[in-house]
């Protein structure tokens, strides 16, 4: 490299070979500085931290703030799940009331209110029983007949059906499970939940509430956002605790095979540790939380770091094997070649990972930033510190009786790997153009098939299955998974209660709803709805709204029915005059709570919940919900869990496509410029990008075949593929150009490249596969398992394309550019080296 860049690399090389001790001391001091940030790393997990970056989530939060839900799962509530008995028996009712009483007695729980079926039944037994003590006495004193009659009366209450399991038998007063909701006089921001601060935080409250409910007896489980947050963090910690030791052990094994020298192994491990300390220390100092997405970072940094390290040690050994007299000259020769390659790899990899910063999701943007910074740190540690430390160790060993170890480079001519790596050239170089056409056709077919890969954003991605693989419990005790209840309780609620919002969407309407035509507009919007909406016999969308509450109460209260009729100009049962009076009467009725779940206190905003077909896709439902919102005369926005999750899934897919396109374009432009400066031939840029594009298309095709969608973690796999693929490809291209310029024989240069650089790539590929395999086999959540699987596939494809497809493209480039003598590409055998 000429000019300023060349002088900079020469200056770095001078420091490495002439002042290695100074370099090592400076890097150790920097490591100590970054280590101070390790204590500042915070954990962040769960779906809420991701969803909050999409606009639909803001609407959802506004809606939650505006309405009082009858049986909600808000951030300031705890759910009690009672099961495994007849919860409507005397014992079952008393057990729930006693649980509510004990929770209310704890001042640190800040209980504002609690609601259960047991409360409703007790109030039917004694309407004056407004306290839990009075309700307990009412149930204790009631006969079985009185209790069954009270259950039948309570079942008519709007909240009863939401809080009782679907096996409820009214005649027998039987149900196997029930839900209770405890409201706390505390609001915890999502960023504070589970941070372990004051006892009023929901996580601390709900964890302590578990001990309280256990003291009551029976089977009463505690569930809520605090528990979910706690277990998400615990799952993240347990995943790291299981995978990191396994990655370290496998890493040591493969590094031992690659280096075959305990001193080089120790230096490699030290360099890897420094790169991780720098990266995670940077996260702590920059206040970037550690998320499930960043669990993929250590294997990624280890992959690039191991690659740099193996190339450094291997190239140094090659220089010695070629007859270089002294160690300084050998390291100088190695680094003059490698620093340029490291610069190219780092520049293009940083571009590839930084492409994730175009994402609409903050968690993915953080990943892009930290990955780019981490790759830069990798390059500094392995490109400057490691060769300097290696030179110091070699000088120290020279004056001692320490034994010499195997120092042959990977892929030496007489090794099995050295014979195997260039073997394919005997076939592929005979018809190179035909071979490349076949590869491009395969890539095109795979890319076309992969264009149909789904995008997904589900709670289940972040949660372990109810039953984990048995082999995880055979691991050493510190690596074994813990006990997780979130998945069990989420599935239980969805299977036994009518509280799931998976088959509904919500339209949030900003009124004023006291305008005379407000309720009529709600009714008209539901006429002839989109296909995914459930309809009644009149082809009207089935929905729940303030209008539903008005109609229900009008059927029960003749007085209220007369009020509605008096303000119904067209006689269709929908009041269209004096709506304030209608709302005032409704809020003074037993239906107050239900009305407040659909209408704000100032009568300005409302929400309408529409039922959707169970087999409708989330994408279709979201599109139809937007169409429904457009029908309102007021400002209306579609929202709800279905819509929010689909918007996140759409953003994830956009991230995958945009980051891939950005990475390829910017990396290609960077290589065009650099190769023009270095080689004088920018055509090397598309040659270098060829195996990367082929790898990316094969990967998306494989994703569709094995049924792995783009999610918050796998959405980054394409840009990671570009980063790793460029790493492999640039090393091959740079080595080939050096060798062909030195020997003038393209075919011989290809053989040397595959034996030397290809051998080093094989070592780094196997090391990366070990880390990815540990993620796949030892991770607890589907999200991490899928990423581990895709990373393994990506690394394998990148390696194969770099050592099989790329050399053929380089041989064609050499012929087109006039470099070297005629080779096998022209039908004649080159001179092997």
Short mmCIF file of C-alpha atoms in Angstrom, two decimals, residues 679 681-685 687 733 736-737 740-741 807-819 825:
data_model
loop_
_atom_site.label_atom_id
_atom_site.label_comp_id
_atom_site.label_asym_id
_atom_site.label_seq_id
_atom_site.Cartn_x
_atom_site.Cartn_y
_atom_site.Cartn_z
CA UNK A 679 -3.37 -3.46 -7.30
CA UNK A 681 -7.33 -3.21 -10.87
CA UNK A 682 -10.79 -2.52 -9.31
CA UNK A 683 -12.12 -5.67 -11.00
CA UNK A 684 -10.83 -7.57 -7.99
CA UNK A 685 -13.72 -6.07 -5.98
CA UNK A 687 -14.27 -11.11 -7.70
CA UNK A 733 -7.47 -12.69 -2.63
CA UNK A 736 -3.19 -14.97 -4.29
CA UNK A 737 -2.23 -11.55 -5.64
CA UNK A 740 1.03 -14.49 -8.49
CA UNK A 741 3.01 -11.24 -8.55
CA UNK A 807 -9.77 -19.51 -6.55
CA UNK A 808 -11.44 -20.29 -9.89
CA UNK A 809 -12.67 -16.71 -10.18
CA UNK A 810 -9.15 -15.50 -9.34
CA UNK A 811 -7.61 -17.69 -12.03
CA UNK A 812 -9.99 -16.15 -14.58
CA UNK A 813 -9.16 -12.67 -13.25
CA UNK A 814 -5.43 -13.39 -13.61
CA UNK A 815 -5.92 -14.38 -17.25
CA UNK A 816 -8.08 -11.32 -17.99
CA UNK A 817 -5.67 -8.95 -16.27
CA UNK A 818 -2.63 -10.44 -18.03
CA UNK A 819 -0.90 -11.41 -14.79
CA UNK A 825 -7.39 -22.10 -17.05
#
